[in-house]
């Protein structure tokens, strides 16, 4: 006689879907992740969106935020809060641009505030204490990593989900900025899936906070210009 499969293993998946949903109030909808600055300076157009997105994934989002998420997830699972603080501080230190640094902590703290109400898990409660005491800055990737750990989402799924959330947010910004349309945006997300998987594997291989890095000088210059723009649709 066969037994009905259990659904306990669906809980982490459903939590993951909730966190990556565009309706989750993290403030991600206010970010273009630098794209608006590129558009304002006429550096990018519809023809090179894929190239720009892949460049950001390979050189900033992957080795910095995604790797930090993986390290934070591991530290939270092991209740190693000193290590988690080191990860958070390192990630903050390598974000050289003020606009991006502020956005990272603002959205991170928004997730913490929402998690306290919607996901009352010990991991984010402890991280919230560290942020309140100013021991940790509370970057978005670190907060999400700790939250995913508390919700039982595996590190691999957590990193992949957050990378996809970044790509989806970035392409949605491209639509709002008139760089592409909804159908082409979905095709772009499909095309970059192998890139997301490759970047996720590299991020999961990181073992030490000192390995976190990111280098896209043009993006830093563009972000600095965007911060002083007369009119802005997005925070970044």
PDB file of C-alpha atoms in Angstrom:
ATOM      1  CA  UNK A   1       0.000   0.000   0.000  1.00  0.00           C
ATOM      2  CA  UNK A   2       1.461   3.367  -0.965  1.00  0.00           C
ATOM      3  CA  UNK A   3       1.585   6.247   1.481  1.00  0.00           C
ATOM      4  CA  UNK A   4       0.733   9.798   0.646  1.00  0.00           C
ATOM      5  CA  UNK A   5       3.816  12.001   0.415  1.00  0.00           C
ATOM      6  CA  UNK A   6       4.244  14.482   3.222  1.00  0.00           C
ATOM      7  CA  UNK A   7       4.159  18.219   2.707  1.00  0.00           C
ATOM      8  CA  UNK A   8       6.587  19.275   5.431  1.00  0.00           C
ATOM      9  CA  UNK A   9       9.328  19.730   2.831  1.00  0.00           C
ATOM     10  CA  UNK A  10       7.100  22.254   1.042  1.00  0.00           C
ATOM     11  CA  UNK A  11       7.286  24.753   3.916  1.00  0.00           C
ATOM     12  CA  UNK A  12      10.774  26.040   3.013  1.00  0.00           C
ATOM     13  CA  UNK A  13       9.769  26.273  -0.645  1.00  0.00           C
ATOM     14  CA  UNK A  14       6.661  28.286   0.166  1.00  0.00           C
ATOM     15  CA  UNK A  15       8.699  30.580   2.432  1.00  0.00           C
ATOM     16  CA  UNK A  16      11.190  31.041  -0.386  1.00  0.00           C
ATOM     17  CA  UNK A  17       8.420  31.941  -2.823  1.00  0.00           C
ATOM     18  CA  UNK A  18       7.002  34.454  -0.369  1.00  0.00           C
ATOM     19  CA  UNK A  19      10.344  36.175   0.144  1.00  0.00           C
ATOM     20  CA  UNK A  20      11.071  36.454  -3.577  1.00  0.00           C
ATOM     21  CA  UNK A  21       7.577  37.637  -4.472  1.00  0.00           C
ATOM     22  CA  UNK A  22       7.459  41.203  -5.787  1.00  0.00           C
ATOM     23  CA  UNK A  23       4.749  41.946  -3.232  1.00  0.00           C
ATOM     24  CA  UNK A  24       7.073  41.306  -0.275  1.00  0.00           C
ATOM     25  CA  UNK A  25       7.675  44.746   1.325  1.00  0.00           C
ATOM     26  CA  UNK A  26      11.467  44.841   1.170  1.00  0.00           C
ATOM     27  CA  UNK A  27      11.643  48.075  -0.804  1.00  0.00           C
ATOM     28  CA  UNK A  28      13.264  46.379  -3.795  1.00  0.00           C
ATOM     29  CA  UNK A  29      10.736  48.017  -6.125  1.00  0.00           C
ATOM     30  CA  UNK A  30      12.409  51.367  -5.368  1.00  0.00           C
ATOM     31  CA  UNK A  31      15.757  50.161  -6.750  1.00  0.00           C
ATOM     32  CA  UNK A  32      16.997  49.991 -10.324  1.00  0.00           C
ATOM     33  CA  UNK A  33      20.341  48.567  -9.107  1.00  0.00           C
ATOM     34  CA  UNK A  34      22.199  51.259 -10.991  1.00  0.00           C
ATOM     35  CA  UNK A  35      20.333  50.847 -14.281  1.00  0.00           C
ATOM     36  CA  UNK A  36      18.658  54.272 -14.129  1.00  0.00           C
ATOM     37  CA  UNK A  37      22.078  55.913 -13.931  1.00  0.00           C
ATOM     38  CA  UNK A  38      23.235  54.048 -17.021  1.00  0.00           C
ATOM     39  CA  UNK A  39      20.104  55.174 -18.851  1.00  0.00           C
ATOM     40  CA  UNK A  40      20.513  58.801 -17.766  1.00  0.00           C
ATOM     41  CA  UNK A  41      24.096  58.837 -19.037  1.00  0.00           C
ATOM     42  CA  UNK A  42      23.014  57.054 -22.232  1.00  0.00           C
ATOM     43  CA  UNK A  43      25.496  54.251 -21.593  1.00  0.00           C
ATOM     44  CA  UNK A  44      23.030  51.435 -22.116  1.00  0.00           C
ATOM     45  CA  UNK A  45      20.179  50.631 -24.462  1.00  0.00           C
ATOM     46  CA  UNK A  46      17.900  47.685 -25.275  1.00  0.00           C
ATOM     47  CA  UNK A  47      20.678  46.037 -27.272  1.00  0.00           C
ATOM     48  CA  UNK A  48      23.105  45.525 -24.382  1.00  0.00           C
ATOM     49  CA  UNK A  49      20.869  44.793 -21.391  1.00  0.00           C
ATOM     50  CA  UNK A  50      21.999  41.162 -21.252  1.00  0.00           C
ATOM     51  CA  UNK A  51      25.664  42.184 -21.274  1.00  0.00           C
ATOM     52  CA  UNK A  52      25.195  44.695 -18.462  1.00  0.00           C
ATOM     53  CA  UNK A  53      23.172  42.319 -16.281  1.00  0.00           C
ATOM     54  CA  UNK A  54      25.721  39.523 -16.682  1.00  0.00           C
ATOM     55  CA  UNK A  55      28.551  41.923 -15.871  1.00  0.00           C
ATOM     56  CA  UNK A  56      26.864  42.938 -12.615  1.00  0.00           C
ATOM     57  CA  UNK A  57      26.160  39.316 -11.676  1.00  0.00           C
ATOM     58  CA  UNK A  58      29.726  38.206 -12.343  1.00  0.00           C
ATOM     59  CA  UNK A  59      31.594  41.115 -10.797  1.00  0.00           C
ATOM     60  CA  UNK A  60      29.439  42.570  -8.020  1.00  0.00           C
ATOM     61  CA  UNK A  61      26.273  40.717  -7.087  1.00  0.00           C
ATOM     62  CA  UNK A  62      27.823  37.238  -7.195  1.00  0.00           C
ATOM     63  CA  UNK A  63      31.174  37.629  -5.421  1.00  0.00           C
ATOM     64  CA  UNK A  64      29.790  40.175  -2.965  1.00  0.00           C
ATOM     65  CA  UNK A  65      26.093  39.895  -2.062  1.00  0.00           C
ATOM     66  CA  UNK A  66      25.421  36.290  -3.086  1.00  0.00           C
ATOM     67  CA  UNK A  67      28.586  35.040  -1.418  1.00  0.00           C
ATOM     68  CA  UNK A  68      27.768  37.062   1.710  1.00  0.00           C
ATOM     69  CA  UNK A  69      24.301  35.517   1.764  1.00  0.00           C
ATOM     70  CA  UNK A  70      25.815  32.025   1.645  1.00  0.00           C
ATOM     71  CA  UNK A  71      28.241  32.837   4.472  1.00  0.00           C
ATOM     72  CA  UNK A  72      25.520  34.474   6.565  1.00  0.00           C
ATOM     73  CA  UNK A  73      23.251  31.472   6.043  1.00  0.00           C
ATOM     74  CA  UNK A  74      25.991  29.139   7.266  1.00  0.00           C
ATOM     75  CA  UNK A  75      26.804  31.332  10.257  1.00  0.00           C
ATOM     76  CA  UNK A  76      23.153  31.626  11.280  1.00  0.00           C
ATOM     77  CA  UNK A  77      22.623  27.879  11.018  1.00  0.00           C
ATOM     78  CA  UNK A  78      25.614  27.367  13.321  1.00  0.00           C
ATOM     79  CA  UNK A  79      24.615  30.261  15.622  1.00  0.00           C
ATOM     80  CA  UNK A  80      28.044  31.796  14.993  1.00  0.00           C
ATOM     81  CA  UNK A  81      27.064  35.416  15.427  1.00  0.00           C
ATOM     82  CA  UNK A  82      30.624  36.726  15.512  1.00  0.00           C
ATOM     83  CA  UNK A  83      31.157  35.250  12.055  1.00  0.00           C
ATOM     84  CA  UNK A  84      27.879  36.685  10.796  1.00  0.00           C
ATOM     85  CA  UNK A  85      28.921  40.146  12.013  1.00  0.00           C
ATOM     86  CA  UNK A  86      32.248  39.766  10.215  1.00  0.00           C
ATOM     87  CA  UNK A  87      30.416  38.896   7.005  1.00  0.00           C
ATOM     88  CA  UNK A  88      28.092  41.879   7.347  1.00  0.00           C
ATOM     89  CA  UNK A  89      30.900  44.328   8.059  1.00  0.00           C
ATOM     90  CA  UNK A  90      33.015  43.013   5.201  1.00  0.00           C
ATOM     91  CA  UNK A  91      30.132  43.323   2.746  1.00  0.00           C
ATOM     92  CA  UNK A  92      29.484  46.869   3.944  1.00  0.00           C
ATOM     93  CA  UNK A  93      33.154  47.788   3.579  1.00  0.00           C
ATOM     94  CA  UNK A  94      33.430  46.663  -0.038  1.00  0.00           C
ATOM     95  CA  UNK A  95      30.369  48.651  -1.105  1.00  0.00           C
ATOM     96  CA  UNK A  96      32.326  51.754  -2.043  1.00  0.00           C
ATOM     97  CA  UNK A  97      29.408  53.806  -3.321  1.00  0.00           C
ATOM     98  CA  UNK A  98      27.260  55.565  -0.737  1.00  0.00           C
ATOM     99  CA  UNK A  99      24.025  55.195  -2.719  1.00  0.00           C
ATOM    100  CA  UNK A 100      24.361  51.417  -3.035  1.00  0.00           C
ATOM    101  CA  UNK A 101      25.532  51.038   0.569  1.00  0.00           C
ATOM    102  CA  UNK A 102      22.538  52.919   1.936  1.00  0.00           C
ATOM    103  CA  UNK A 103      20.117  50.986  -0.242  1.00  0.00           C
ATOM    104  CA  UNK A 104      21.572  47.686   0.977  1.00  0.00           C
ATOM    105  CA  UNK A 105      21.088  48.520   4.652  1.00  0.00           C
ATOM    106  CA  UNK A 106      17.733  50.216   4.128  1.00  0.00           C
ATOM    107  CA  UNK A 107      16.213  47.207   2.405  1.00  0.00           C
ATOM    108  CA  UNK A 108      17.937  44.872   4.868  1.00  0.00           C
ATOM    109  CA  UNK A 109      16.395  46.602   7.840  1.00  0.00           C
ATOM    110  CA  UNK A 110      13.027  46.668   6.116  1.00  0.00           C
ATOM    111  CA  UNK A 111      13.226  42.893   5.766  1.00  0.00           C
ATOM    112  CA  UNK A 112      14.170  42.621   9.438  1.00  0.00           C
ATOM    113  CA  UNK A 113      11.166  44.730  10.459  1.00  0.00           C
ATOM    114  CA  UNK A 114       8.809  42.638   8.338  1.00  0.00           C
ATOM    115  CA  UNK A 115      10.355  39.384   9.527  1.00  0.00           C
ATOM    116  CA  UNK A 116       9.782  40.321  13.167  1.00  0.00           C
ATOM    117  CA  UNK A 117       6.056  40.371  12.400  1.00  0.00           C
ATOM    118  CA  UNK A 118       5.673  37.750   9.665  1.00  0.00           C
ATOM    119  CA  UNK A 119       8.526  35.310  10.383  1.00  0.00           C
ATOM    120  CA  UNK A 120       9.312  35.339  14.124  1.00  0.00           C
ATOM    121  CA  UNK A 121      12.365  33.056  13.938  1.00  0.00           C
ATOM    122  CA  UNK A 122      15.270  33.271  16.441  1.00  0.00           C
ATOM    123  CA  UNK A 123      17.874  33.910  13.752  1.00  0.00           C
ATOM    124  CA  UNK A 124      16.451  37.234  12.587  1.00  0.00           C
ATOM    125  CA  UNK A 125      15.542  38.243  16.142  1.00  0.00           C
ATOM    126  CA  UNK A 126      19.199  37.881  17.126  1.00  0.00           C
ATOM    127  CA  UNK A 127      20.386  39.726  14.025  1.00  0.00           C
ATOM    128  CA  UNK A 128      17.918  42.529  14.751  1.00  0.00           C
ATOM    129  CA  UNK A 129      19.535  42.907  18.181  1.00  0.00           C
ATOM    130  CA  UNK A 130      22.987  43.123  16.623  1.00  0.00           C
ATOM    131  CA  UNK A 131      21.804  45.755  14.151  1.00  0.00           C
ATOM    132  CA  UNK A 132      20.068  47.746  16.890  1.00  0.00           C
ATOM    133  CA  UNK A 133      23.287  47.667  18.933  1.00  0.00           C
ATOM    134  CA  UNK A 134      25.200  48.828  15.808  1.00  0.00           C
ATOM    135  CA  UNK A 135      27.405  45.746  15.922  1.00  0.00           C
ATOM    136  CA  UNK A 136      26.244  44.850  12.395  1.00  0.00           C
ATOM    137  CA  UNK A 137      25.089  47.209   9.621  1.00  0.00           C
ATOM    138  CA  UNK A 138      22.279  44.898   8.449  1.00  0.00           C
ATOM    139  CA  UNK A 139      22.949  44.541   4.739  1.00  0.00           C
ATOM    140  CA  UNK A 140      20.134  43.014   2.729  1.00  0.00           C
ATOM    141  CA  UNK A 141      22.047  39.894   1.675  1.00  0.00           C
ATOM    142  CA  UNK A 142      23.089  39.092   5.240  1.00  0.00           C
ATOM    143  CA  UNK A 143      19.592  39.630   6.627  1.00  0.00           C
ATOM    144  CA  UNK A 144      18.027  37.446   3.948  1.00  0.00           C
ATOM    145  CA  UNK A 145      20.678  34.770   4.478  1.00  0.00           C
ATOM    146  CA  UNK A 146      19.901  34.591   8.186  1.00  0.00           C
ATOM    147  CA  UNK A 147      16.160  34.582   7.520  1.00  0.00           C
ATOM    148  CA  UNK A 148      16.403  31.790   4.972  1.00  0.00           C
ATOM    149  CA  UNK A 149      18.442  29.753   7.459  1.00  0.00           C
ATOM    150  CA  UNK A 150      15.790  30.252  10.115  1.00  0.00           C
ATOM    151  CA  UNK A 151      13.048  29.188   7.732  1.00  0.00           C
ATOM    152  CA  UNK A 152      14.843  25.980   6.777  1.00  0.00           C
ATOM    153  CA  UNK A 153      15.638  26.963   3.197  1.00  0.00           C
ATOM    154  CA  UNK A 154      18.872  25.359   2.022  1.00  0.00           C
ATOM    155  CA  UNK A 155      21.864  27.569   1.261  1.00  0.00           C
ATOM    156  CA  UNK A 156      21.824  26.612  -2.419  1.00  0.00           C
ATOM    157  CA  UNK A 157      18.145  27.450  -2.813  1.00  0.00           C
ATOM    158  CA  UNK A 158      18.557  30.663  -0.800  1.00  0.00           C
ATOM    159  CA  UNK A 159      21.402  31.923  -2.984  1.00  0.00           C
ATOM    160  CA  UNK A 160      19.653  30.947  -6.215  1.00  0.00           C
ATOM    161  CA  UNK A 161      16.414  32.587  -5.101  1.00  0.00           C
ATOM    162  CA  UNK A 162      18.090  35.848  -4.151  1.00  0.00           C
ATOM    163  CA  UNK A 163      20.036  35.994  -7.404  1.00  0.00           C
ATOM    164  CA  UNK A 164      16.817  35.447  -9.315  1.00  0.00           C
ATOM    165  CA  UNK A 165      15.103  38.153  -7.232  1.00  0.00           C
ATOM    166  CA  UNK A 166      17.874  40.564  -8.174  1.00  0.00           C
ATOM    167  CA  UNK A 167      17.602  39.729 -11.871  1.00  0.00           C
ATOM    168  CA  UNK A 168      13.802  40.009 -11.790  1.00  0.00           C
ATOM    169  CA  UNK A 169      13.980  43.364  -9.997  1.00  0.00           C
ATOM    170  CA  UNK A 170      16.589  44.622 -12.465  1.00  0.00           C
ATOM    171  CA  UNK A 171      14.570  43.604 -15.515  1.00  0.00           C
ATOM    172  CA  UNK A 172      11.406  45.110 -14.009  1.00  0.00           C
ATOM    173  CA  UNK A 173      13.319  48.380 -13.651  1.00  0.00           C
ATOM    174  CA  UNK A 174      14.351  48.086 -17.313  1.00  0.00           C
ATOM    175  CA  UNK A 175      10.667  47.866 -18.263  1.00  0.00           C
ATOM    176  CA  UNK A 176       9.738  50.878 -16.114  1.00  0.00           C
ATOM    177  CA  UNK A 177      12.604  52.854 -17.655  1.00  0.00           C
ATOM    178  CA  UNK A 178      11.413  52.014 -21.168  1.00  0.00           C
ATOM    179  CA  UNK A 179      14.511  49.998 -22.070  1.00  0.00           C
ATOM    180  CA  UNK A 180      12.506  46.876 -22.916  1.00  0.00           C
ATOM    181  CA  UNK A 181       8.979  45.485 -22.789  1.00  0.00           C
ATOM    182  CA  UNK A 182       7.393  42.812 -20.596  1.00  0.00           C
ATOM    183  CA  UNK A 183       7.838  39.940 -23.049  1.00  0.00           C
ATOM    184  CA  UNK A 184      11.480  40.689 -23.804  1.00  0.00           C
ATOM    185  CA  UNK A 185      12.119  41.065 -20.082  1.00  0.00           C
ATOM    186  CA  UNK A 186      10.835  37.550 -19.505  1.00  0.00           C
ATOM    187  CA  UNK A 187      12.981  36.236 -22.332  1.00  0.00           C
ATOM    188  CA  UNK A 188      15.999  37.945 -20.771  1.00  0.00           C
ATOM    189  CA  UNK A 189      15.298  36.242 -17.427  1.00  0.00           C
ATOM    190  CA  UNK A 190      15.149  32.911 -19.228  1.00  0.00           C
ATOM    191  CA  UNK A 191      18.409  33.592 -21.061  1.00  0.00           C
ATOM    192  CA  UNK A 192      20.341  34.467 -17.895  1.00  0.00           C
ATOM    193  CA  UNK A 193      19.280  31.363 -15.951  1.00  0.00           C
ATOM    194  CA  UNK A 194      22.550  29.555 -16.765  1.00  0.00           C
ATOM    195  CA  UNK A 195      24.437  32.652 -15.586  1.00  0.00           C
ATOM    196  CA  UNK A 196      22.463  32.697 -12.344  1.00  0.00           C
ATOM    197  CA  UNK A 197      23.273  29.033 -11.734  1.00  0.00           C
ATOM    198  CA  UNK A 198      26.966  29.576 -12.473  1.00  0.00           C
ATOM    199  CA  UNK A 199      27.180  32.623 -10.200  1.00  0.00           C
ATOM    200  CA  UNK A 200      25.316  30.755  -7.451  1.00  0.00           C
ATOM    201  CA  UNK A 201      27.792  27.868  -7.546  1.00  0.00           C
ATOM    202  CA  UNK A 202      30.720  30.272  -7.252  1.00  0.00           C
ATOM    203  CA  UNK A 203      29.085  32.105  -4.330  1.00  0.00           C
ATOM    204  CA  UNK A 204      28.406  28.857  -2.472  1.00  0.00           C
ATOM    205  CA  UNK A 205      32.086  27.911  -2.786  1.00  0.00           C
ATOM    206  CA  UNK A 206      33.221  30.946  -0.753  1.00  0.00           C
ATOM    207  CA  UNK A 207      34.374  30.018   2.740  1.00  0.00           C
ATOM    208  CA  UNK A 208      35.831  33.195   4.262  1.00  0.00           C
ATOM    209  CA  UNK A 209      34.471  36.774   4.490  1.00  0.00           C
ATOM    210  CA  UNK A 210      37.817  38.036   3.218  1.00  0.00           C
ATOM    211  CA  UNK A 211      36.970  36.446  -0.132  1.00  0.00           C
ATOM    212  CA  UNK A 212      34.055  38.840  -0.646  1.00  0.00           C
ATOM    213  CA  UNK A 213      34.777  41.343  -3.373  1.00  0.00           C
ATOM    214  CA  UNK A 214      33.199  43.366  -6.126  1.00  0.00           C
ATOM    215  CA  UNK A 215      34.612  45.533  -8.869  1.00  0.00           C
ATOM    216  CA  UNK A 216      32.636  47.367 -11.528  1.00  0.00           C
ATOM    217  CA  UNK A 217      34.234  50.834 -11.571  1.00  0.00           C
ATOM    218  CA  UNK A 218      31.835  52.153 -14.204  1.00  0.00           C
ATOM    219  CA  UNK A 219      28.883  51.177 -11.999  1.00  0.00           C
ATOM    220  CA  UNK A 220      30.372  53.138  -9.090  1.00  0.00           C
ATOM    221  CA  UNK A 221      30.858  56.217 -11.268  1.00  0.00           C
ATOM    222  CA  UNK A 222      27.339  55.923 -12.654  1.00  0.00           C
ATOM    223  CA  UNK A 223      25.873  55.529  -9.169  1.00  0.00           C
ATOM    224  CA  UNK A 224      27.712  58.609  -7.916  1.00  0.00           C
ATOM    225  CA  UNK A 225      26.276  60.628 -10.802  1.00  0.00           C
ATOM    226  CA  UNK A 226      22.794  59.196 -10.233  1.00  0.00           C
ATOM    227  CA  UNK A 227      22.884  60.242  -6.574  1.00  0.00           C
ATOM    228  CA  UNK A 228      23.154  63.879  -7.697  1.00  0.00           C
ATOM    229  CA  UNK A 229      20.712  63.701 -10.594  1.00  0.00           C
ATOM    230  CA  UNK A 230      18.024  66.394 -10.721  1.00  0.00           C
ATOM    231  CA  UNK A 231      15.240  63.854 -11.272  1.00  0.00           C
ATOM    232  CA  UNK A 232      15.149  60.189 -10.278  1.00  0.00           C
ATOM    233  CA  UNK A 233      12.529  57.478 -10.579  1.00  0.00           C
ATOM    234  CA  UNK A 234      14.524  55.051  -8.409  1.00  0.00           C
ATOM    235  CA  UNK A 235      16.591  55.332  -5.232  1.00  0.00           C
ATOM    236  CA  UNK A 236      19.544  53.673  -6.996  1.00  0.00           C
TER     237      UNK A 236
END
